[in-house]
Short mmCIF file of N, CA and C and ligand atoms in Angstrom, two decimals:
data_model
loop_
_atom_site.label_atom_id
_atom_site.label_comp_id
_atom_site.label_asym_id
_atom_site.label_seq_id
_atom_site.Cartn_x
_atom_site.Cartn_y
_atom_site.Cartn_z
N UNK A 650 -30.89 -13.19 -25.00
CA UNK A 650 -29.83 -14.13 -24.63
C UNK A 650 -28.58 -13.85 -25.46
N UNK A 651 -27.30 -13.72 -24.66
CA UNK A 651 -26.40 -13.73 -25.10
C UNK A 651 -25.78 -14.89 -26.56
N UNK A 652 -25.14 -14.88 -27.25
CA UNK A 652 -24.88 -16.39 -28.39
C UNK A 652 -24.10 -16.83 -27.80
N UNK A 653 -24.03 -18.22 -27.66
CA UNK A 653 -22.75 -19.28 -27.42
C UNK A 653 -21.63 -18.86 -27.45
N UNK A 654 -20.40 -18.20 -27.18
CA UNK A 654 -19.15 -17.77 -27.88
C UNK A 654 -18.29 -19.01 -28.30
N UNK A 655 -17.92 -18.76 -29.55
CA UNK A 655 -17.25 -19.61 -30.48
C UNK A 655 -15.72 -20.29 -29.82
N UNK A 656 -15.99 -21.29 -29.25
CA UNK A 656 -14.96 -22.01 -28.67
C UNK A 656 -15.02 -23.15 -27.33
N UNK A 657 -14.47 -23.91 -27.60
CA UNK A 657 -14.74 -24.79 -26.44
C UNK A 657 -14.62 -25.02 -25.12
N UNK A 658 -14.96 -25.71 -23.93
CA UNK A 658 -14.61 -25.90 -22.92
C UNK A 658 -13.39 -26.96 -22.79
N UNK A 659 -12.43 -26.92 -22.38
CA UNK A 659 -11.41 -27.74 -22.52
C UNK A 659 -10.74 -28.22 -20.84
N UNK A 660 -9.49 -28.31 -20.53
CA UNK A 660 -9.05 -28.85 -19.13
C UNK A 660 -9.58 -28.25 -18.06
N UNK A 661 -10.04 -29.66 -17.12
CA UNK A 661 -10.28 -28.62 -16.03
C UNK A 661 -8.62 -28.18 -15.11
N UNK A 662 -8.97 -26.91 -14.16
CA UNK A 662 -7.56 -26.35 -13.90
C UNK A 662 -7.79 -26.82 -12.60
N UNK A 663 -9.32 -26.85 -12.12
CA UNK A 663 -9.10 -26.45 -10.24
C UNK A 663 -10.44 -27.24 -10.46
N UNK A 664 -10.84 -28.80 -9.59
CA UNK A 664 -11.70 -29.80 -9.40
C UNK A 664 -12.84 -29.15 -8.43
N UNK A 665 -13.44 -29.23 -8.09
CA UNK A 665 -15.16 -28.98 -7.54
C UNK A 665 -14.24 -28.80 -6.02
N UNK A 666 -13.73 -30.28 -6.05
CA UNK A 666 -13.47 -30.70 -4.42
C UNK A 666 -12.30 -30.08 -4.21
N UNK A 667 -11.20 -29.51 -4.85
CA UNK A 667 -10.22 -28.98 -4.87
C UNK A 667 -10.33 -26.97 -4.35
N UNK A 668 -11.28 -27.14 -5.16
CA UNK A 668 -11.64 -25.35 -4.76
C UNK A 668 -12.63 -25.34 -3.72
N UNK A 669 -13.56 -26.44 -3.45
CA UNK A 669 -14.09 -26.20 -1.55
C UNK A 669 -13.22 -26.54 -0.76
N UNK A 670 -12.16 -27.07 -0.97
CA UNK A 670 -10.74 -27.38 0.47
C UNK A 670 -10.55 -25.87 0.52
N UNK A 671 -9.81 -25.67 -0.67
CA UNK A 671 -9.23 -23.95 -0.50
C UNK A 671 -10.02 -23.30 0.21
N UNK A 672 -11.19 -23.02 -0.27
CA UNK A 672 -12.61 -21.96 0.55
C UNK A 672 -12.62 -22.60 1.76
N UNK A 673 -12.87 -23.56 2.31
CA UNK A 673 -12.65 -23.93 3.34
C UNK A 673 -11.53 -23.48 4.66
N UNK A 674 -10.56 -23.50 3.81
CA UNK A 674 -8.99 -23.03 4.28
C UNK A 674 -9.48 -21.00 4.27
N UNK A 675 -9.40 -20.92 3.49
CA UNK A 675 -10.21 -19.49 3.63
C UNK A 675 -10.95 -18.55 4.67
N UNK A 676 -11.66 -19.51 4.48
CA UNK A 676 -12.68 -19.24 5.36
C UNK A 676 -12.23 -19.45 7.04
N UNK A 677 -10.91 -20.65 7.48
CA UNK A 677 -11.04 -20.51 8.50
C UNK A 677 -9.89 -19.74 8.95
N UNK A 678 -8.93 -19.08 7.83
CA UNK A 678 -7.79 -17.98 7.60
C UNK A 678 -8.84 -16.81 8.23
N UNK A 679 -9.71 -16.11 7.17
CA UNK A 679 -10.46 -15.31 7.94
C UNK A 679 -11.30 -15.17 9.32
N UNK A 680 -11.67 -16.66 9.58
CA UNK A 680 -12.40 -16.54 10.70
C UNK A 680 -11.24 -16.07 11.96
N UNK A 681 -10.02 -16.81 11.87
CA UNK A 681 -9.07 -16.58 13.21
C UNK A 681 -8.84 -15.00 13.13
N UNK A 682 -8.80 -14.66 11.69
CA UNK A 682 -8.68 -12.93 11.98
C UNK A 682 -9.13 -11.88 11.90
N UNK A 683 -10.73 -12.32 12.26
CA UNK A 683 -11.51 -11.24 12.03
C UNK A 683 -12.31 -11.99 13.75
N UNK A 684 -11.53 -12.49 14.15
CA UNK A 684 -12.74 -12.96 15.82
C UNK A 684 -12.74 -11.32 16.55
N UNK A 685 -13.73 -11.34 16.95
CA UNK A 685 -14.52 -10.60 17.66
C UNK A 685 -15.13 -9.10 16.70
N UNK A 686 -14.87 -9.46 15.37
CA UNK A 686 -15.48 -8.60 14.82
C UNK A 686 -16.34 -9.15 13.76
N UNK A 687 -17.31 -7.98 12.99
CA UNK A 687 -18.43 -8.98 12.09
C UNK A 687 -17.79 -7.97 10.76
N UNK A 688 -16.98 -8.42 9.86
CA UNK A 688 -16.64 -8.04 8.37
C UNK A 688 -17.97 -8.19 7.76
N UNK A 689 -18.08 -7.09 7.04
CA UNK A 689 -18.93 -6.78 5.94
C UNK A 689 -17.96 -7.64 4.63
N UNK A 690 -18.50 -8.72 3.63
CA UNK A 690 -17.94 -9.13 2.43
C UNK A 690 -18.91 -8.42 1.49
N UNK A 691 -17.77 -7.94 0.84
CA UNK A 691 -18.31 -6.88 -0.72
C UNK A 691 -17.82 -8.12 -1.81
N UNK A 692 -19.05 -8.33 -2.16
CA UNK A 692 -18.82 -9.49 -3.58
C UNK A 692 -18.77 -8.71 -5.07
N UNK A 693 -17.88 -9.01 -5.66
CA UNK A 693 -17.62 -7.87 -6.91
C UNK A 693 -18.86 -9.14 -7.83
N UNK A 694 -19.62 -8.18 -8.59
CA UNK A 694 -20.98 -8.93 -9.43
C UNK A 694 -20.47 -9.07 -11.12
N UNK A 695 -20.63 -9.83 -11.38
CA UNK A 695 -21.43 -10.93 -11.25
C UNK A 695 -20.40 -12.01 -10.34
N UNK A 696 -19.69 -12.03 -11.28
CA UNK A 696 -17.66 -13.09 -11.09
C UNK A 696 -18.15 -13.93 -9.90
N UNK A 697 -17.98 -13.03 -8.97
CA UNK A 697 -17.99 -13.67 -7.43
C UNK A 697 -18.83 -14.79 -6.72
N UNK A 698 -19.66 -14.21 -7.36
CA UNK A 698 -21.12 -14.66 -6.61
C UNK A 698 -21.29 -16.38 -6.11
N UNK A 699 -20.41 -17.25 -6.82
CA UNK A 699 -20.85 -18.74 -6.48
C UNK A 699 -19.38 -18.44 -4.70
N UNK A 700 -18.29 -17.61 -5.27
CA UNK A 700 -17.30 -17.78 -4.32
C UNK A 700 -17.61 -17.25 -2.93
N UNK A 701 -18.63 -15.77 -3.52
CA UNK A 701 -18.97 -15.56 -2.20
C UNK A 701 -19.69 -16.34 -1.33
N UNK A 702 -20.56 -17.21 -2.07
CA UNK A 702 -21.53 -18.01 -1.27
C UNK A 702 -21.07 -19.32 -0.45
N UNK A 703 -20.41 -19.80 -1.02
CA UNK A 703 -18.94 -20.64 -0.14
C UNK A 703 -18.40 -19.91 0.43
N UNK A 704 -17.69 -18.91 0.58
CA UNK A 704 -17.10 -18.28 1.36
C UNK A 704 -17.19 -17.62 2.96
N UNK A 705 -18.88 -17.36 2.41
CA UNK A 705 -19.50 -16.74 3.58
C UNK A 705 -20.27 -17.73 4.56
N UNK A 706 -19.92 -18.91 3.89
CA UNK A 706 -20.34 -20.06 4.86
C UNK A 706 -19.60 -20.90 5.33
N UNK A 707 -18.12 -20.60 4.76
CA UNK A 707 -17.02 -21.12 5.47
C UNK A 707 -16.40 -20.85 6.91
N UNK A 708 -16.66 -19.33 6.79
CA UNK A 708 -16.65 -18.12 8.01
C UNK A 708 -17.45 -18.35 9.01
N UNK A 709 -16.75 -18.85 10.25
CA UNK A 709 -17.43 -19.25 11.55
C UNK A 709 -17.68 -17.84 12.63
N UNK A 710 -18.21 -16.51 11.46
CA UNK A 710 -18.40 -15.75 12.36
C UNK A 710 -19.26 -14.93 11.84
N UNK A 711 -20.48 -14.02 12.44
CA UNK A 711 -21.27 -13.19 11.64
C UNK A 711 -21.01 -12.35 10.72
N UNK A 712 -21.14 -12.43 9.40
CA UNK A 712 -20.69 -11.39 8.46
C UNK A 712 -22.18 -10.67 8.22
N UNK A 713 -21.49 -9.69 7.39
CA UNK A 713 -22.93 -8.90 6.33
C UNK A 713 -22.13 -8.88 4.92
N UNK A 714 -23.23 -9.43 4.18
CA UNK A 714 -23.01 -9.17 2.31
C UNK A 714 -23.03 -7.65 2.06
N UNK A 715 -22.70 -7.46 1.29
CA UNK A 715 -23.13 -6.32 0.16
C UNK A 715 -22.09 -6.62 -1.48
N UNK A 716 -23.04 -6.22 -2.44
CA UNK A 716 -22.06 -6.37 -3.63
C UNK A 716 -22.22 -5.20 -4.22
N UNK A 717 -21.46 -4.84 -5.51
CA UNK A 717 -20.75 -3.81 -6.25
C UNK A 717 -20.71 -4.73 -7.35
N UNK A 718 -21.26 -3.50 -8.75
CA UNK A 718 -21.18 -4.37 -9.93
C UNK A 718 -19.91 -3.19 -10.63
N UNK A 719 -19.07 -3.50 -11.24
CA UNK A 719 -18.46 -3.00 -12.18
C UNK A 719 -18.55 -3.32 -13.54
N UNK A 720 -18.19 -2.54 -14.30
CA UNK A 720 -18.18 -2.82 -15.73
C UNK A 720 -17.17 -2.33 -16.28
N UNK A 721 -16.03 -3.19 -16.75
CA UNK A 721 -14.73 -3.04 -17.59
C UNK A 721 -14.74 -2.82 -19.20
N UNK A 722 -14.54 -1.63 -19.71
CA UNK A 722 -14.57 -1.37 -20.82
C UNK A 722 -13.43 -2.15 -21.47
N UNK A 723 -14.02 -3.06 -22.27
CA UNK A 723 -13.15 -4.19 -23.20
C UNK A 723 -13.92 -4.95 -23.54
N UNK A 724 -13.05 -6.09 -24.60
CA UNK A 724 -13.43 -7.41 -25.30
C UNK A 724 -13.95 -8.57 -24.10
N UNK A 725 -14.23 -9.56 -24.44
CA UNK A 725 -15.03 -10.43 -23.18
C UNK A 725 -14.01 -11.33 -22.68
N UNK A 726 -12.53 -11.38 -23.58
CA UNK A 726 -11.83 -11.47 -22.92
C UNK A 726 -10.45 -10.92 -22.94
N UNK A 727 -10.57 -9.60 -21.85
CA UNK A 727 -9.24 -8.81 -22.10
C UNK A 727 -10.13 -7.33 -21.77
N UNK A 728 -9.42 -7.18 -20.14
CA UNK A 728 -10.09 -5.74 -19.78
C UNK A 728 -9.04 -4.76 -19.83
N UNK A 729 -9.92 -3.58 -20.12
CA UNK A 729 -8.90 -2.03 -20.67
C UNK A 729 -9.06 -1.65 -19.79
N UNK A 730 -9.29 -1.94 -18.47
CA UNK A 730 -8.54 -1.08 -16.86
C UNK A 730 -9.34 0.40 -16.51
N UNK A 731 -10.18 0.25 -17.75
CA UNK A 731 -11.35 1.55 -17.25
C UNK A 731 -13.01 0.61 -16.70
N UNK A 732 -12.41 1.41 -15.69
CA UNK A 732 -13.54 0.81 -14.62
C UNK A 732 -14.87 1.25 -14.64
N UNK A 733 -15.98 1.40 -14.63
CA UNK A 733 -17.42 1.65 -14.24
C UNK A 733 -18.41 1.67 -13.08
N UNK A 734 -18.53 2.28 -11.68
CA UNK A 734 -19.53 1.41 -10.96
C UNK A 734 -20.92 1.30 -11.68
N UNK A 735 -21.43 0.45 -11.69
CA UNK A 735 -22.55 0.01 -11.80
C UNK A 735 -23.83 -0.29 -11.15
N UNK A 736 -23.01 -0.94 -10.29
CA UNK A 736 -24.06 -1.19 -8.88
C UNK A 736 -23.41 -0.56 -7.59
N UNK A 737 -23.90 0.45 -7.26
CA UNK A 737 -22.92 0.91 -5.69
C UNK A 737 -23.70 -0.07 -4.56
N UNK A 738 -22.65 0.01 -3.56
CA UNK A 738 -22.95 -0.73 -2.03
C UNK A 738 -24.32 -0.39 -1.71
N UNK A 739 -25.12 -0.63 -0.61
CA UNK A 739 -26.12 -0.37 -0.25
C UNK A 739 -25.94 0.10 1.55
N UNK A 740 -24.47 -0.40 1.74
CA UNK A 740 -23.63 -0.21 3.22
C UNK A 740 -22.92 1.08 3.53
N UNK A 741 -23.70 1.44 4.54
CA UNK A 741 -22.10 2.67 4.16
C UNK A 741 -20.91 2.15 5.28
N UNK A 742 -20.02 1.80 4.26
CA UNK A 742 -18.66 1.03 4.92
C UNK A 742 -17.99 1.98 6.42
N UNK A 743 -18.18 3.83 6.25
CA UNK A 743 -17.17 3.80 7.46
C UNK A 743 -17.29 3.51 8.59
N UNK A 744 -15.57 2.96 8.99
CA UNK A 744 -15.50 2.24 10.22
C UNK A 744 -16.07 0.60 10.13
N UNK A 745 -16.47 0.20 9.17
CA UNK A 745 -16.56 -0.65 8.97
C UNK A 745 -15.00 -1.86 8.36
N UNK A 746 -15.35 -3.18 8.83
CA UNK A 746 -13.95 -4.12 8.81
C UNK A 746 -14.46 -4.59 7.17
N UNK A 747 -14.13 -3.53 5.97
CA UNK A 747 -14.54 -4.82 4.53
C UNK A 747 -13.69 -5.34 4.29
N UNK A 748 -14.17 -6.71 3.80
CA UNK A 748 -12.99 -8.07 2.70
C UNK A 748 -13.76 -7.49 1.08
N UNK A 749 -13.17 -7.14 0.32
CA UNK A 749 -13.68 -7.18 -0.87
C UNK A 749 -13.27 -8.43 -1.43
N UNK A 750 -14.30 -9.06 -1.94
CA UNK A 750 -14.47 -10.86 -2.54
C UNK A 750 -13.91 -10.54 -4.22
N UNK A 751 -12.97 -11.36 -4.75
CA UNK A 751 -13.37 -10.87 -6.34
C UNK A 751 -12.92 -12.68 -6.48
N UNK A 752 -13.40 -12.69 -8.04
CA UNK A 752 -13.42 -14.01 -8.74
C UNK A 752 -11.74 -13.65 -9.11
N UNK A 753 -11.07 -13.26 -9.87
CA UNK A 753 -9.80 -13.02 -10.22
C UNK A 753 -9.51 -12.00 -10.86
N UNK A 754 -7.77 -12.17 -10.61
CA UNK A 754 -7.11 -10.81 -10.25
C UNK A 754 -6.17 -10.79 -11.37
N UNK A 755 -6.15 -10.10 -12.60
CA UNK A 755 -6.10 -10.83 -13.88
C UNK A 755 -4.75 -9.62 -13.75
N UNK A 756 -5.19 -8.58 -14.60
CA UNK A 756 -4.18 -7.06 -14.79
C UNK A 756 -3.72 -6.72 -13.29
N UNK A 757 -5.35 -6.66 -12.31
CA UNK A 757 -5.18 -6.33 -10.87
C UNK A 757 -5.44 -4.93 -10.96
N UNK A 758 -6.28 -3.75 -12.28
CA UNK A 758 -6.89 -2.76 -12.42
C UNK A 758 -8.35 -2.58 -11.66
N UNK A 759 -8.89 -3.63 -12.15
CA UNK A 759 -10.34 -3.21 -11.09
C UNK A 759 -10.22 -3.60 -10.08
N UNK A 760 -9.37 -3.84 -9.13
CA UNK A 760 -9.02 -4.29 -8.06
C UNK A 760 -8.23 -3.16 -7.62
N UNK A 761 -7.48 -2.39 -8.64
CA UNK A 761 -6.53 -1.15 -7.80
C UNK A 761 -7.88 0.11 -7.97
N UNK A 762 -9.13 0.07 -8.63
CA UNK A 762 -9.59 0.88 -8.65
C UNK A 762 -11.27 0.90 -7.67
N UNK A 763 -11.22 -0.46 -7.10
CA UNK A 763 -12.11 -0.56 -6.17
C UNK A 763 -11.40 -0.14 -4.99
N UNK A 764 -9.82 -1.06 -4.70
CA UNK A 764 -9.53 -0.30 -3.87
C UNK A 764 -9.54 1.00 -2.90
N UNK A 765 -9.00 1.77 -4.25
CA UNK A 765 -9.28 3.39 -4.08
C UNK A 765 -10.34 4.13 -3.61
N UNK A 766 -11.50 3.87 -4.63
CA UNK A 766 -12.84 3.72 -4.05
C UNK A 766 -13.48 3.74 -2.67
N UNK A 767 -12.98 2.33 -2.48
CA UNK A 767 -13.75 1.76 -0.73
C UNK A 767 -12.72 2.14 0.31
N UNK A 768 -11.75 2.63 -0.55
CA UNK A 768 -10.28 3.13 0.50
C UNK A 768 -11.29 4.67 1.51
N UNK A 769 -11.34 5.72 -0.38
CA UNK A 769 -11.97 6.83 0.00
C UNK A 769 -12.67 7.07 1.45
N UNK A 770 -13.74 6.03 1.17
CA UNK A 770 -14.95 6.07 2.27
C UNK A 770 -14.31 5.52 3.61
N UNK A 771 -13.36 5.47 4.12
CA UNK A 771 -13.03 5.15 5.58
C UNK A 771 -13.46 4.39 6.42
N UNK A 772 -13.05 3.12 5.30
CA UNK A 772 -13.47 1.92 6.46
C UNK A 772 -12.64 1.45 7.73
N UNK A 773 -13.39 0.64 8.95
CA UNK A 773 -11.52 0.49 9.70
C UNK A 773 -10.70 -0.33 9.34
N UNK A 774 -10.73 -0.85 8.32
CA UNK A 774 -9.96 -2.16 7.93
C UNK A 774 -10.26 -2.48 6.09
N UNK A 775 -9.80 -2.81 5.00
CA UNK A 775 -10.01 -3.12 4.01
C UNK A 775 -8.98 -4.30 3.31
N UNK A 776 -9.37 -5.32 3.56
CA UNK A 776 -8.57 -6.28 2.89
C UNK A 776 -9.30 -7.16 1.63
N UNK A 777 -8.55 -7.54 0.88
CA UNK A 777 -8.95 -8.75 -0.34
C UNK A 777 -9.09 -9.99 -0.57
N UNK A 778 -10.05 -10.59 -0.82
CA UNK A 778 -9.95 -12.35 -1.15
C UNK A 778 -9.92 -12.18 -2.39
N UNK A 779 -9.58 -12.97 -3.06
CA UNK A 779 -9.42 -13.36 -4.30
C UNK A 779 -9.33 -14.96 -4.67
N UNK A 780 -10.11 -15.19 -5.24
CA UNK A 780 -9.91 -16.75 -5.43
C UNK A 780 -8.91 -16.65 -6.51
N UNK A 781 -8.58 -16.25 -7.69
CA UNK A 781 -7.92 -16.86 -8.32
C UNK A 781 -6.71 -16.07 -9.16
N UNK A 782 -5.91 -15.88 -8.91
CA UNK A 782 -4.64 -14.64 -9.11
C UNK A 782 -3.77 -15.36 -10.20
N UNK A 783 -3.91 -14.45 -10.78
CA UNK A 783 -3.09 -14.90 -12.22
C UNK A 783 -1.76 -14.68 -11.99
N UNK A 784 -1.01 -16.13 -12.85
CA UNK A 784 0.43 -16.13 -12.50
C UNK A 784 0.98 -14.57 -13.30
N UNK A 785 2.12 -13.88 -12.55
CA UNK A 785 3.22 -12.66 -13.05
C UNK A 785 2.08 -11.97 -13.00
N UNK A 786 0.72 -11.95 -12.44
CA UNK A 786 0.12 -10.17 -12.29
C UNK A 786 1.30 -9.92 -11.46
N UNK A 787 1.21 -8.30 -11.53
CA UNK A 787 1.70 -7.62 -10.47
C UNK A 787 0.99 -7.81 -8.91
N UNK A 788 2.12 -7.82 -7.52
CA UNK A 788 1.23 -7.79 -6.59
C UNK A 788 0.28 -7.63 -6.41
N UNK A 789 -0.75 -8.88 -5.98
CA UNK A 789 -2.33 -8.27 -5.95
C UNK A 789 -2.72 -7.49 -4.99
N UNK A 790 -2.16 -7.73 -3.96
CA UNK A 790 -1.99 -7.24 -2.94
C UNK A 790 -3.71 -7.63 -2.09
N UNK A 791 -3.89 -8.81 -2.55
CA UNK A 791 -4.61 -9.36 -1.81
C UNK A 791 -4.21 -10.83 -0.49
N UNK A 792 -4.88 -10.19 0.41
CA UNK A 792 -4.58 -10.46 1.48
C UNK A 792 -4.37 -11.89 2.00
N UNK A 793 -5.94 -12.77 1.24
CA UNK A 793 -5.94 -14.00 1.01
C UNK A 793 -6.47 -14.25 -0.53
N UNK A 794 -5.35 -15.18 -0.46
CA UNK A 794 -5.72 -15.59 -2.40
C UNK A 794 -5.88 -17.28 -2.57
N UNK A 795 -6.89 -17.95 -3.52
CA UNK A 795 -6.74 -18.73 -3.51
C UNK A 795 -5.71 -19.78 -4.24
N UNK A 796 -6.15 -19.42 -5.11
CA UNK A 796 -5.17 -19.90 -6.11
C UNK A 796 -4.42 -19.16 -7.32
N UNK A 797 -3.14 -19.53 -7.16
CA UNK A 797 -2.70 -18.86 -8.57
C UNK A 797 -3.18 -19.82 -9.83
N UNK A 798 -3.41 -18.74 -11.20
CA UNK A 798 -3.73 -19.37 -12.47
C UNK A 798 -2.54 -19.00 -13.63
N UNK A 799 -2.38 -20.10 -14.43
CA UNK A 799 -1.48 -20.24 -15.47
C UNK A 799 -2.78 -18.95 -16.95
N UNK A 800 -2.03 -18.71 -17.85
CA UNK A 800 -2.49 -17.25 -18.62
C UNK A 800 -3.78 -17.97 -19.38
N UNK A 801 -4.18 -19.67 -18.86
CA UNK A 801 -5.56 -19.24 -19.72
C UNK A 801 -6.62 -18.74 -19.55
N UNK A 802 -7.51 -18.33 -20.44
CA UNK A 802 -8.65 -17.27 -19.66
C UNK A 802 -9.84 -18.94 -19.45
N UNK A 803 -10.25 -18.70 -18.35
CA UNK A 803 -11.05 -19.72 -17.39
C UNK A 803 -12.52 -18.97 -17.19
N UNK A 804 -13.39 -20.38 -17.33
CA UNK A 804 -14.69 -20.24 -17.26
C UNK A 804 -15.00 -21.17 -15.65
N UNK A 805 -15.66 -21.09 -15.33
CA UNK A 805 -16.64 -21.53 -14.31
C UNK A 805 -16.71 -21.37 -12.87
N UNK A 806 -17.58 -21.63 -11.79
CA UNK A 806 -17.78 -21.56 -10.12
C UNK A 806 -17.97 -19.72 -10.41
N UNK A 807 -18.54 -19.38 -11.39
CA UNK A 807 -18.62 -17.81 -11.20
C UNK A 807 -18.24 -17.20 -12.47
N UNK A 808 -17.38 -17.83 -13.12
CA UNK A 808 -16.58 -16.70 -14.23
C UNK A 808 -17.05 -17.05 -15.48
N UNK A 809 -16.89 -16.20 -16.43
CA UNK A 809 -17.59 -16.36 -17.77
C UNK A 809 -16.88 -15.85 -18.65
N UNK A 810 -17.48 -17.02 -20.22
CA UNK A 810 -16.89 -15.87 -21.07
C UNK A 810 -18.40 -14.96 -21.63
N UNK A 811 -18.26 -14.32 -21.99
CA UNK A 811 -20.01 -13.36 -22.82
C UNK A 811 -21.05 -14.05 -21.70
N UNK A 812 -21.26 -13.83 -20.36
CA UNK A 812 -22.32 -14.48 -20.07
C UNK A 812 -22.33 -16.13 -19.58
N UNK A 813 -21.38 -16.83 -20.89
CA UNK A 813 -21.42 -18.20 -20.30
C UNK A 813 -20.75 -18.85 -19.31
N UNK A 814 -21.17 -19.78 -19.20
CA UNK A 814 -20.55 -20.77 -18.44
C UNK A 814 -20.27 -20.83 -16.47
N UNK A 815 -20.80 -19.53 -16.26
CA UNK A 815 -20.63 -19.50 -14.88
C UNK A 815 -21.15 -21.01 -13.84
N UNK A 816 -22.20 -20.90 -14.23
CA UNK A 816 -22.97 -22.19 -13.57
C UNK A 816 -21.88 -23.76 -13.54
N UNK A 817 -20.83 -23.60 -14.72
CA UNK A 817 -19.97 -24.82 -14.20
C UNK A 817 -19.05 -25.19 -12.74
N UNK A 818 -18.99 -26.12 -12.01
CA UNK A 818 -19.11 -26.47 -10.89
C UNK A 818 -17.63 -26.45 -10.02
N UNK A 819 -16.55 -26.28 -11.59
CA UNK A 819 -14.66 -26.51 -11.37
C UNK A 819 -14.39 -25.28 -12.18
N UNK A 820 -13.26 -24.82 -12.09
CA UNK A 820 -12.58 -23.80 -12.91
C UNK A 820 -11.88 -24.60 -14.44
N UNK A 821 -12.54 -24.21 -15.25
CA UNK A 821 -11.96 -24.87 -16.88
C UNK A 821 -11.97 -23.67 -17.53
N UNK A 822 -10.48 -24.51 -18.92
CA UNK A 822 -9.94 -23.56 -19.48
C UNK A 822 -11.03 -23.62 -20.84
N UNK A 823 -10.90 -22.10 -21.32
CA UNK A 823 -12.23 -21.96 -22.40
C UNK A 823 -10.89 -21.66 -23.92
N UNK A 824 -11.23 -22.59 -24.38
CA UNK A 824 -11.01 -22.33 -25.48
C UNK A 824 -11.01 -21.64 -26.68
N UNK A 825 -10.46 -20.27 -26.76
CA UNK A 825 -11.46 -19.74 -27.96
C UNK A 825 -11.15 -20.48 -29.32
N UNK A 826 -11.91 -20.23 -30.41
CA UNK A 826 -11.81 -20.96 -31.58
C UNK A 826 -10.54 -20.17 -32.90
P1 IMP B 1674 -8.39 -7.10 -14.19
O1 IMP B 1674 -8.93 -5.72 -14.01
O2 IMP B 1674 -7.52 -7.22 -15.42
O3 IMP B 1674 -7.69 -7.65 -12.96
O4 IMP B 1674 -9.61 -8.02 -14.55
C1 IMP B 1674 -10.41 -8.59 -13.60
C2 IMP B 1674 -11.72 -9.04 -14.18
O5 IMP B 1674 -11.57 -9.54 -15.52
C3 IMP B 1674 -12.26 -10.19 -13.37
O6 IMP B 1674 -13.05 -9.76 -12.28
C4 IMP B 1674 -13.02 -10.98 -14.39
O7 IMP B 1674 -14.35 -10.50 -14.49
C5 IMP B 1674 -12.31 -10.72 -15.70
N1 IMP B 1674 -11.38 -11.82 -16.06
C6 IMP B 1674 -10.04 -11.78 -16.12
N2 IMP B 1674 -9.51 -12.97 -16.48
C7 IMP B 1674 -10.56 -13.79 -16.63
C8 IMP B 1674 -10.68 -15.19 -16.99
O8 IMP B 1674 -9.71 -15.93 -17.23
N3 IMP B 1674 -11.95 -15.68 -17.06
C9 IMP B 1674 -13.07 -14.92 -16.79
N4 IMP B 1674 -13.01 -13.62 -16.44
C10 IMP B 1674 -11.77 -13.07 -16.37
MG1 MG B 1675 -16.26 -10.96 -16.05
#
């Protein structure tokens, strides 16, 4: 088991009920523009995983999962933009319509380098969700975003600091000590 990291849980930013409206809204953004086709959602691992699962049930149309784990060489909080796959797809995307799912779009590096990636393989379509886009990144250039975030680093509905805190139910700011 990972240790506690030294610092507290402090404001929440984005309420339980506040971030299922958005997914909601999301979800029916994607459904009007993906009708008559079935998008494959690529959930980036771990981050994603509570968003994808709202997400993909917001969507009033047949999807298929697949996820991708990366690993960002850096501190636990503050990534150095060198990317890792970890877990590859299990799909082979070409010609396929993917949404790549991510928890947030911080620098917007593992996001320009999945891109590239799932670009390579020739899907017919590749667009981004992002739940939570940090204010002054550079263009995320995601397609649908949920929310923009102010520069604190945020724990919960997916995100962590060392491991913790994913399991919390709202997006809160983590305090370090
Ligand atoms: P980027 O490559 O700088 O865009 O970093 C994206 C990744 O860093 C995300 O997928 C998260 O795993 C992590 N990250 C960035 N900011 C936060 C945060 O505030 N809380 C938790 N994880 C974060
Ligand atoms: Mg992370």
């Amino acid at each position: 088991m990972s240790d506690v990291p030294a610092g507290s849980i402090g404001r929440t930013i984005i309420a339980a009920d506040d971030l299922a409206a958005r997914v909601a809204e999301l979800g029916a953004e994607i459904t009007a523009d993906y009708q008559g086709r079935r998008p494959l959602l690529v959930g980036v691992l771990k981050g994603a995983f509570v968003f994808m699962s709202d997400l993909a049930r917001a969507i009033d149309l047949p999807v298929e999962l697949d996820f991708m784990a990366v690993s960002s060489y850096g501190t636990s909080t503050k990534s150095s933009g060198v990317v890792r796959i970890v877990k590859d797809l299990e799909t082979d995307i070409e010609g396929r319509d993917v949404i790549l799912v991510e928890d947030i779009v911080d620098s917007g590096l593992t996001l320009a380098y999945l891109r590239s990636v799932l670009g390579d393989r020739r899907p017919a379509s590749l667009e981004i969700c992002a739940l939570l886009v940090r204010e002054g990144a550079e263009d995320s250039g995601a397609r649908y975003a949920g929310f923009p975030i102010p520069p604190d680093f945020v724990v919960g509905y997916g995100l962590d600091v060392a491991e913790h805190y994913r399991e919390i139910d709202a997006i809160r700011v983590f305090e370090p000590e």
